[in-house]
C-alpha cells in the first residue's frame, strides 16, 4: 500500500517503520507540530488544501485539531480513511459518518485484536449479568493526558449501548451507596504501562472479570495496518474493527 500518515508522533513513526519493513511506502506525512514538520516528507495541514491523491489510504493517529483538515482532504481526493483519533467532538464524528457515504472509512479507539474481541463479547455477557455491579478500570503510562481512556469508554458503550447507566468516573467523599444503574470508571496512571483494561461484574458471592493487557504499541499498529489493508478494497461505508475481524 501507499499510506499517508496523519500525526507523526510515536504511533505515526511506528506505523511508518512497520509499513516500510512490510514493503509498503509512505509518500507523505502530515503533522501540526513544528518539530515533527522538520522531519523528512512531513507537511503542515495547510498543504493538504492543494495536495492531490498520493496514497491508497490515510492512517490518522493525530488529534482532533487535525481531524477537520483530514476529513476535508479525504473527501476531496476520495482517499479511504482509517482513524484512531480519540476525543473527537460529536460534530467531527458526524462528519466522519457522512464521509462514509462516499468513501470507505473506519474509526476505532483501539485497533488491537484482543480489545476488539473483548468489545465483541461484552454485550453477550452484559445481557446475562445485567443486574450485577459493573466497574471498569484502565491503567496507562504517566504521560497519557486524557481519562478515562477512549478504550474504556468504548467498552462501556459495548456494555450499555443505549445509555441506560450513569457513568461514574471515580468516587470521593460521602458519595452514598452504589446504585444498580451505574458503571464505575477508574483511571490509573503510572510508569510506562502501555495499556491495561479490566471489566468486573460483581454478583452475590462471585466476581466475573475480563482483563486485556497491552505490552507494546505494536499490537495497535499491527491491527490498524491489517484493517487498512481490508479497508482499501471495501465499498463506501463506515466500518468498525468488528466488521474487519468478524466480517
PDB file of C-alpha atoms in Angstrom:
ATOM      1  CA  UNK A   1       0.000   0.000   0.000  1.00  0.00           C
ATOM      2  CA  UNK A   2       0.850   3.649  -0.278  1.00  0.00           C
ATOM      3  CA  UNK A   3      -0.104   5.283   3.030  1.00  0.00           C
ATOM      4  CA  UNK A   4      -0.445   8.927   4.014  1.00  0.00           C
ATOM      5  CA  UNK A   5       0.170   9.151   7.760  1.00  0.00           C
ATOM      6  CA  UNK A   6      -1.563  11.896   9.741  1.00  0.00           C
ATOM      7  CA  UNK A   7       0.069  12.569  13.083  1.00  0.00           C
ATOM      8  CA  UNK A   8       3.794  11.862  13.248  1.00  0.00           C
ATOM      9  CA  UNK A   9       4.210  11.159  16.937  1.00  0.00           C
ATOM     10  CA  UNK A  10       5.160   7.830  18.452  1.00  0.00           C
ATOM     11  CA  UNK A  11       2.270   5.946  16.805  1.00  0.00           C
ATOM     12  CA  UNK A  12       2.794   7.577  13.423  1.00  0.00           C
ATOM     13  CA  UNK A  13       6.505   6.806  13.424  1.00  0.00           C
ATOM     14  CA  UNK A  14       5.926   3.187  14.455  1.00  0.00           C
ATOM     15  CA  UNK A  15       3.303   2.795  11.723  1.00  0.00           C
ATOM     16  CA  UNK A  16       5.766   4.112   9.148  1.00  0.00           C
ATOM     17  CA  UNK A  17       8.535   1.787  10.337  1.00  0.00           C
ATOM     18  CA  UNK A  18       6.221  -1.244  10.252  1.00  0.00           C
ATOM     19  CA  UNK A  19       4.859  -0.390   6.808  1.00  0.00           C
ATOM     20  CA  UNK A  20       8.308   0.049   5.311  1.00  0.00           C
ATOM     21  CA  UNK A  21       9.501  -3.247   6.804  1.00  0.00           C
ATOM     22  CA  UNK A  22       6.494  -4.915   5.133  1.00  0.00           C
ATOM     23  CA  UNK A  23       7.337  -3.407   1.739  1.00  0.00           C
ATOM     24  CA  UNK A  24       4.712  -0.653   1.781  1.00  0.00           C
ATOM     25  CA  UNK A  25       5.501   3.010   1.119  1.00  0.00           C
ATOM     26  CA  UNK A  26       4.765   6.259   2.946  1.00  0.00           C
ATOM     27  CA  UNK A  27       4.935   9.079   0.385  1.00  0.00           C
ATOM     28  CA  UNK A  28       3.774  11.772   2.795  1.00  0.00           C
ATOM     29  CA  UNK A  29       3.131  12.563   6.461  1.00  0.00           C
ATOM     30  CA  UNK A  30       1.161  15.490   7.891  1.00  0.00           C
ATOM     31  CA  UNK A  31       1.531  16.999  11.362  1.00  0.00           C
ATOM     32  CA  UNK A  32       0.814  20.321  13.071  1.00  0.00           C
ATOM     33  CA  UNK A  33       3.819  20.042  15.380  1.00  0.00           C
ATOM     34  CA  UNK A  34       6.785  22.178  14.296  1.00  0.00           C
ATOM     35  CA  UNK A  35       9.348  19.628  15.439  1.00  0.00           C
ATOM     36  CA  UNK A  36       7.653  16.822  13.515  1.00  0.00           C
ATOM     37  CA  UNK A  37       7.295  19.102  10.486  1.00  0.00           C
ATOM     38  CA  UNK A  38      11.081  19.314  10.195  1.00  0.00           C
ATOM     39  CA  UNK A  39      11.340  15.588   9.502  1.00  0.00           C
ATOM     40  CA  UNK A  40      11.503  14.119   6.009  1.00  0.00           C
ATOM     41  CA  UNK A  41       8.279  14.287   3.974  1.00  0.00           C
ATOM     42  CA  UNK A  42       6.229  15.811   6.802  1.00  0.00           C
ATOM     43  CA  UNK A  43       3.937  18.630   5.677  1.00  0.00           C
ATOM     44  CA  UNK A  44       1.751  21.097   7.618  1.00  0.00           C
ATOM     45  CA  UNK A  45      -2.071  20.794   7.370  1.00  0.00           C
ATOM     46  CA  UNK A  46      -2.248  23.861   5.101  1.00  0.00           C
ATOM     47  CA  UNK A  47      -0.564  21.841   2.341  1.00  0.00           C
ATOM     48  CA  UNK A  48      -3.498  19.440   2.271  1.00  0.00           C
ATOM     49  CA  UNK A  49      -5.678  22.109   0.634  1.00  0.00           C
ATOM     50  CA  UNK A  50      -3.799  21.756  -2.661  1.00  0.00           C
ATOM     51  CA  UNK A  51      -2.361  18.242  -2.333  1.00  0.00           C
ATOM     52  CA  UNK A  52      -3.703  15.660  -4.760  1.00  0.00           C
ATOM     53  CA  UNK A  53      -4.270  11.978  -4.031  1.00  0.00           C
ATOM     54  CA  UNK A  54      -0.894  10.498  -3.095  1.00  0.00           C
ATOM     55  CA  UNK A  55      -1.883   7.299  -1.253  1.00  0.00           C
ATOM     56  CA  UNK A  56      -4.250   4.337  -1.217  1.00  0.00           C
ATOM     57  CA  UNK A  57      -5.321   5.085   2.351  1.00  0.00           C
ATOM     58  CA  UNK A  58      -4.893   7.656   5.125  1.00  0.00           C
ATOM     59  CA  UNK A  59      -3.952   6.396   8.589  1.00  0.00           C
ATOM     60  CA  UNK A  60      -4.756   9.124  11.110  1.00  0.00           C
ATOM     61  CA  UNK A  61      -3.469   8.891  14.686  1.00  0.00           C
ATOM     62  CA  UNK A  62      -3.209  12.616  15.331  1.00  0.00           C
ATOM     63  CA  UNK A  63      -5.586  14.685  17.466  1.00  0.00           C
ATOM     64  CA  UNK A  64      -8.933  16.425  16.927  1.00  0.00           C
ATOM     65  CA  UNK A  65      -7.241  19.701  15.928  1.00  0.00           C
ATOM     66  CA  UNK A  66      -6.219  17.990  12.667  1.00  0.00           C
ATOM     67  CA  UNK A  67      -9.410  15.988  12.114  1.00  0.00           C
ATOM     68  CA  UNK A  68     -11.327  18.565  10.070  1.00  0.00           C
ATOM     69  CA  UNK A  69      -8.400  19.021   7.672  1.00  0.00           C
ATOM     70  CA  UNK A  70      -8.023  15.268   7.228  1.00  0.00           C
ATOM     71  CA  UNK A  71     -11.741  14.726   6.593  1.00  0.00           C
ATOM     72  CA  UNK A  72     -11.802  17.547   4.020  1.00  0.00           C
ATOM     73  CA  UNK A  73      -8.764  16.111   2.248  1.00  0.00           C
ATOM     74  CA  UNK A  74     -10.172  12.572   2.223  1.00  0.00           C
ATOM     75  CA  UNK A  75     -13.470  13.822   0.803  1.00  0.00           C
ATOM     76  CA  UNK A  76     -11.811  15.917  -1.918  1.00  0.00           C
ATOM     77  CA  UNK A  77      -9.418  13.179  -3.050  1.00  0.00           C
ATOM     78  CA  UNK A  78     -11.603  10.139  -2.396  1.00  0.00           C
ATOM     79  CA  UNK A  79      -8.912   8.530  -0.242  1.00  0.00           C
ATOM     80  CA  UNK A  80     -10.123   5.858   2.234  1.00  0.00           C
ATOM     81  CA  UNK A  81      -9.605   6.990   5.824  1.00  0.00           C
ATOM     82  CA  UNK A  82      -8.635   4.947   8.884  1.00  0.00           C
ATOM     83  CA  UNK A  83      -8.708   6.932  12.127  1.00  0.00           C
ATOM     84  CA  UNK A  84      -7.602   6.171  15.645  1.00  0.00           C
ATOM     85  CA  UNK A  85      -8.001   9.735  16.862  1.00  0.00           C
ATOM     86  CA  UNK A  86      -9.766   9.910  20.229  1.00  0.00           C
ATOM     87  CA  UNK A  87     -11.620  12.804  21.877  1.00  0.00           C
ATOM     88  CA  UNK A  88     -13.166  13.953  18.609  1.00  0.00           C
ATOM     89  CA  UNK A  89     -16.212  16.170  19.040  1.00  0.00           C
ATOM     90  CA  UNK A  90     -19.733  14.957  18.287  1.00  0.00           C
ATOM     91  CA  UNK A  91     -19.707  17.167  15.194  1.00  0.00           C
ATOM     92  CA  UNK A  92     -16.483  15.559  13.977  1.00  0.00           C
ATOM     93  CA  UNK A  93     -17.888  12.055  14.475  1.00  0.00           C
ATOM     94  CA  UNK A  94     -20.944  13.131  12.459  1.00  0.00           C
ATOM     95  CA  UNK A  95     -18.717  14.498   9.686  1.00  0.00           C
ATOM     96  CA  UNK A  96     -16.777  11.232   9.721  1.00  0.00           C
ATOM     97  CA  UNK A  97     -20.018   9.265   9.352  1.00  0.00           C
ATOM     98  CA  UNK A  98     -21.124  11.470   6.429  1.00  0.00           C
ATOM     99  CA  UNK A  99     -17.778  10.832   4.769  1.00  0.00           C
ATOM    100  CA  UNK A 100     -18.561   7.133   4.857  1.00  0.00           C
ATOM    101  CA  UNK A 101     -21.389   7.684   2.378  1.00  0.00           C
ATOM    102  CA  UNK A 102     -18.805   8.424  -0.313  1.00  0.00           C
ATOM    103  CA  UNK A 103     -15.662   6.502   0.644  1.00  0.00           C
ATOM    104  CA  UNK A 104     -14.710   3.624   2.977  1.00  0.00           C
ATOM    105  CA  UNK A 105     -13.824   4.835   6.479  1.00  0.00           C
ATOM    106  CA  UNK A 106     -13.116   3.173   9.797  1.00  0.00           C
ATOM    107  CA  UNK A 107     -12.719   4.609  13.283  1.00  0.00           C
ATOM    108  CA  UNK A 108     -11.674   2.744  16.413  1.00  0.00           C
ATOM    109  CA  UNK A 109     -10.383   3.883  19.770  1.00  0.00           C
ATOM    110  CA  UNK A 110      -8.184   0.776  19.891  1.00  0.00           C
ATOM    111  CA  UNK A 111      -7.052  -1.400  16.979  1.00  0.00           C
ATOM    112  CA  UNK A 112      -5.668  -4.382  18.913  1.00  0.00           C
ATOM    113  CA  UNK A 113      -7.268  -7.693  18.034  1.00  0.00           C
ATOM    114  CA  UNK A 114      -7.697  -8.631  21.695  1.00  0.00           C
ATOM    115  CA  UNK A 115      -9.537  -5.464  22.687  1.00  0.00           C
ATOM    116  CA  UNK A 116     -11.917  -5.799  19.769  1.00  0.00           C
ATOM    117  CA  UNK A 117     -12.729  -9.407  20.659  1.00  0.00           C
ATOM    118  CA  UNK A 118     -13.243  -8.082  24.219  1.00  0.00           C
ATOM    119  CA  UNK A 119     -15.680  -5.485  22.896  1.00  0.00           C
ATOM    120  CA  UNK A 120     -17.438  -8.086  20.750  1.00  0.00           C
ATOM    121  CA  UNK A 121     -18.261 -10.451  23.629  1.00  0.00           C
ATOM    122  CA  UNK A 122     -19.144  -7.847  26.262  1.00  0.00           C
ATOM    123  CA  UNK A 123     -22.741  -7.278  25.103  1.00  0.00           C
ATOM    124  CA  UNK A 124     -23.485 -11.003  25.441  1.00  0.00           C
ATOM    125  CA  UNK A 125     -22.019 -11.108  28.952  1.00  0.00           C
ATOM    126  CA  UNK A 126     -23.881  -7.945  29.952  1.00  0.00           C
ATOM    127  CA  UNK A 127     -27.212  -9.438  28.839  1.00  0.00           C
ATOM    128  CA  UNK A 128     -26.812 -12.246  31.351  1.00  0.00           C
ATOM    129  CA  UNK A 129     -25.169 -10.247  34.142  1.00  0.00           C
ATOM    130  CA  UNK A 130     -27.107  -7.003  33.696  1.00  0.00           C
ATOM    131  CA  UNK A 131     -28.218  -6.963  37.337  1.00  0.00           C
ATOM    132  CA  UNK A 132     -24.672  -7.242  38.656  1.00  0.00           C
ATOM    133  CA  UNK A 133     -22.479  -4.272  39.630  1.00  0.00           C
ATOM    134  CA  UNK A 134     -20.205  -3.272  36.754  1.00  0.00           C
ATOM    135  CA  UNK A 135     -16.872  -1.488  37.121  1.00  0.00           C
ATOM    136  CA  UNK A 136     -14.238  -0.615  34.505  1.00  0.00           C
ATOM    137  CA  UNK A 137     -10.610   0.061  35.432  1.00  0.00           C
ATOM    138  CA  UNK A 138      -7.972   1.265  32.978  1.00  0.00           C
ATOM    139  CA  UNK A 139      -4.241   1.773  33.549  1.00  0.00           C
ATOM    140  CA  UNK A 140      -1.863   3.768  31.343  1.00  0.00           C
ATOM    141  CA  UNK A 141       1.571   5.384  31.410  1.00  0.00           C
ATOM    142  CA  UNK A 142       2.153   8.623  33.283  1.00  0.00           C
ATOM    143  CA  UNK A 143       2.209  10.731  30.106  1.00  0.00           C
ATOM    144  CA  UNK A 144      -1.347   9.974  28.995  1.00  0.00           C
ATOM    145  CA  UNK A 145      -3.317  13.216  29.083  1.00  0.00           C
ATOM    146  CA  UNK A 146      -6.969  12.078  28.937  1.00  0.00           C
ATOM    147  CA  UNK A 147      -9.075   9.989  31.302  1.00  0.00           C
ATOM    148  CA  UNK A 148     -10.963   7.740  31.131  1.00  0.00           C
ATOM    149  CA  UNK A 149      -9.246   6.283  28.081  1.00  0.00           C
ATOM    150  CA  UNK A 150     -11.061   6.113  24.769  1.00  0.00           C
ATOM    151  CA  UNK A 151     -10.947   2.325  25.012  1.00  0.00           C
ATOM    152  CA  UNK A 152     -12.601   2.365  28.448  1.00  0.00           C
ATOM    153  CA  UNK A 153     -15.408   4.494  27.008  1.00  0.00           C
ATOM    154  CA  UNK A 154     -15.744   2.061  24.095  1.00  0.00           C
ATOM    155  CA  UNK A 155     -16.061  -0.886  26.494  1.00  0.00           C
ATOM    156  CA  UNK A 156     -18.701   1.000  28.488  1.00  0.00           C
ATOM    157  CA  UNK A 157     -20.627   1.642  25.264  1.00  0.00           C
ATOM    158  CA  UNK A 158     -20.458  -2.052  24.408  1.00  0.00           C
ATOM    159  CA  UNK A 159     -21.993  -2.904  27.785  1.00  0.00           C
ATOM    160  CA  UNK A 160     -24.537  -0.085  27.689  1.00  0.00           C
ATOM    161  CA  UNK A 161     -25.208   0.950  24.059  1.00  0.00           C
ATOM    162  CA  UNK A 162     -28.476   2.737  24.913  1.00  0.00           C
ATOM    163  CA  UNK A 163     -27.007   4.882  27.693  1.00  0.00           C
ATOM    164  CA  UNK A 164     -29.250   3.460  30.411  1.00  0.00           C
ATOM    165  CA  UNK A 165     -26.469   3.515  33.010  1.00  0.00           C
ATOM    166  CA  UNK A 166     -24.809   6.518  34.637  1.00  0.00           C
ATOM    167  CA  UNK A 167     -21.029   6.598  34.095  1.00  0.00           C
ATOM    168  CA  UNK A 168     -19.371   7.390  37.426  1.00  0.00           C
ATOM    169  CA  UNK A 169     -15.749   8.433  36.951  1.00  0.00           C
ATOM    170  CA  UNK A 170     -14.146   7.732  40.322  1.00  0.00           C
ATOM    171  CA  UNK A 171     -15.732   8.223  43.726  1.00  0.00           C
ATOM    172  CA  UNK A 172     -14.874  10.595  46.534  1.00  0.00           C
ATOM    173  CA  UNK A 173     -16.273  11.562  49.907  1.00  0.00           C
ATOM    174  CA  UNK A 174     -19.709  10.621  51.174  1.00  0.00           C
ATOM    175  CA  UNK A 175     -20.991   9.580  47.761  1.00  0.00           C
ATOM    176  CA  UNK A 176     -23.660   7.200  49.043  1.00  0.00           C
ATOM    177  CA  UNK A 177     -24.310   3.575  48.223  1.00  0.00           C
ATOM    178  CA  UNK A 178     -23.676   2.306  44.734  1.00  0.00           C
ATOM    179  CA  UNK A 179     -26.758   2.093  42.508  1.00  0.00           C
ATOM    180  CA  UNK A 180     -27.548  -0.750  40.128  1.00  0.00           C
ATOM    181  CA  UNK A 181     -27.793   1.588  37.152  1.00  0.00           C
ATOM    182  CA  UNK A 182     -24.228   2.864  37.138  1.00  0.00           C
ATOM    183  CA  UNK A 183     -20.911   1.838  35.608  1.00  0.00           C
ATOM    184  CA  UNK A 184     -17.910   2.860  37.666  1.00  0.00           C
ATOM    185  CA  UNK A 185     -14.922   4.020  35.603  1.00  0.00           C
ATOM    186  CA  UNK A 186     -11.488   4.365  37.168  1.00  0.00           C
ATOM    187  CA  UNK A 187      -8.207   5.603  35.684  1.00  0.00           C
ATOM    188  CA  UNK A 188      -4.753   4.687  36.986  1.00  0.00           C
ATOM    189  CA  UNK A 189      -1.646   6.488  35.686  1.00  0.00           C
ATOM    190  CA  UNK A 190       1.947   5.493  36.257  1.00  0.00           C
ATOM    191  CA  UNK A 191       5.263   4.401  34.822  1.00  0.00           C
ATOM    192  CA  UNK A 192       5.420   3.119  31.267  1.00  0.00           C
ATOM    193  CA  UNK A 193       2.281   0.959  31.155  1.00  0.00           C
ATOM    194  CA  UNK A 194       1.102   0.820  27.539  1.00  0.00           C
ATOM    195  CA  UNK A 195      -2.446  -0.081  28.451  1.00  0.00           C
ATOM    196  CA  UNK A 196      -4.500  -2.369  30.660  1.00  0.00           C
ATOM    197  CA  UNK A 197      -8.299  -2.581  30.700  1.00  0.00           C
ATOM    198  CA  UNK A 198     -10.394  -4.615  33.102  1.00  0.00           C
ATOM    199  CA  UNK A 199     -14.159  -5.041  33.412  1.00  0.00           C
ATOM    200  CA  UNK A 200     -15.504  -6.515  36.663  1.00  0.00           C
ATOM    201  CA  UNK A 201     -19.024  -7.886  37.114  1.00  0.00           C
ATOM    202  CA  UNK A 202     -19.746  -8.194  40.833  1.00  0.00           C
ATOM    203  CA  UNK A 203     -22.557 -10.547  41.853  1.00  0.00           C
ATOM    204  CA  UNK A 204     -23.594 -12.108  45.134  1.00  0.00           C
ATOM    205  CA  UNK A 205     -20.646 -14.195  46.355  1.00  0.00           C
ATOM    206  CA  UNK A 206     -18.933 -14.226  42.962  1.00  0.00           C
ATOM    207  CA  UNK A 207     -16.961 -11.946  40.645  1.00  0.00           C
ATOM    208  CA  UNK A 208     -16.520 -12.308  36.889  1.00  0.00           C
ATOM    209  CA  UNK A 209     -13.718 -10.256  35.361  1.00  0.00           C
ATOM    210  CA  UNK A 210     -12.060  -9.836  31.965  1.00  0.00           C
ATOM    211  CA  UNK A 211      -8.678  -8.202  31.552  1.00  0.00           C
ATOM    212  CA  UNK A 212      -6.700  -7.178  28.491  1.00  0.00           C
ATOM    213  CA  UNK A 213      -3.048  -6.152  28.814  1.00  0.00           C
ATOM    214  CA  UNK A 214      -1.013  -4.475  26.089  1.00  0.00           C
ATOM    215  CA  UNK A 215       2.761  -4.893  26.287  1.00  0.00           C
ATOM    216  CA  UNK A 216       3.610  -2.573  23.403  1.00  0.00           C
ATOM    217  CA  UNK A 217       2.093  -0.173  20.891  1.00  0.00           C
ATOM    218  CA  UNK A 218       2.996  -2.647  18.181  1.00  0.00           C
ATOM    219  CA  UNK A 219      -0.274  -4.533  18.714  1.00  0.00           C
ATOM    220  CA  UNK A 220      -2.183  -1.337  17.887  1.00  0.00           C
ATOM    221  CA  UNK A 221      -0.065  -0.750  14.791  1.00  0.00           C
ATOM    222  CA  UNK A 222      -0.424  -4.327  13.550  1.00  0.00           C
ATOM    223  CA  UNK A 223      -4.200  -4.215  13.991  1.00  0.00           C
ATOM    224  CA  UNK A 224      -4.510  -0.847  12.269  1.00  0.00           C
ATOM    225  CA  UNK A 225      -2.419  -1.923   9.293  1.00  0.00           C
ATOM    226  CA  UNK A 226      -4.425  -5.148   8.950  1.00  0.00           C
ATOM    227  CA  UNK A 227      -7.609  -3.060   8.976  1.00  0.00           C
ATOM    228  CA  UNK A 228      -6.185  -0.626   6.409  1.00  0.00           C
ATOM    229  CA  UNK A 229      -5.381  -3.488   4.014  1.00  0.00           C
ATOM    230  CA  UNK A 230      -9.019  -4.587   4.107  1.00  0.00           C
ATOM    231  CA  UNK A 231     -10.396  -1.045   4.030  1.00  0.00           C
ATOM    232  CA  UNK A 232      -8.801  -0.180   0.675  1.00  0.00           C
ATOM    233  CA  UNK A 233     -10.813  -2.913  -1.071  1.00  0.00           C
ATOM    234  CA  UNK A 234     -14.125  -2.121   0.649  1.00  0.00           C
ATOM    235  CA  UNK A 235     -17.069  -0.275  -0.827  1.00  0.00           C
ATOM    236  CA  UNK A 236     -18.000   3.114   0.626  1.00  0.00           C
ATOM    237  CA  UNK A 237     -19.264   2.835   4.185  1.00  0.00           C
ATOM    238  CA  UNK A 238     -18.491   3.309   7.870  1.00  0.00           C
ATOM    239  CA  UNK A 239     -16.748   0.229   9.202  1.00  0.00           C
ATOM    240  CA  UNK A 240     -15.686  -0.977  12.639  1.00  0.00           C
ATOM    241  CA  UNK A 241     -12.933  -3.338  13.735  1.00  0.00           C
ATOM    242  CA  UNK A 242     -15.648  -5.900  14.391  1.00  0.00           C
ATOM    243  CA  UNK A 243     -16.563  -5.697  10.708  1.00  0.00           C
ATOM    244  CA  UNK A 244     -12.926  -6.331   9.861  1.00  0.00           C
ATOM    245  CA  UNK A 245     -12.408  -9.204  12.324  1.00  0.00           C
ATOM    246  CA  UNK A 246     -15.789 -10.936  12.088  1.00  0.00           C
ATOM    247  CA  UNK A 247     -16.713  -9.916   8.527  1.00  0.00           C
TER     248      UNK A 247
END
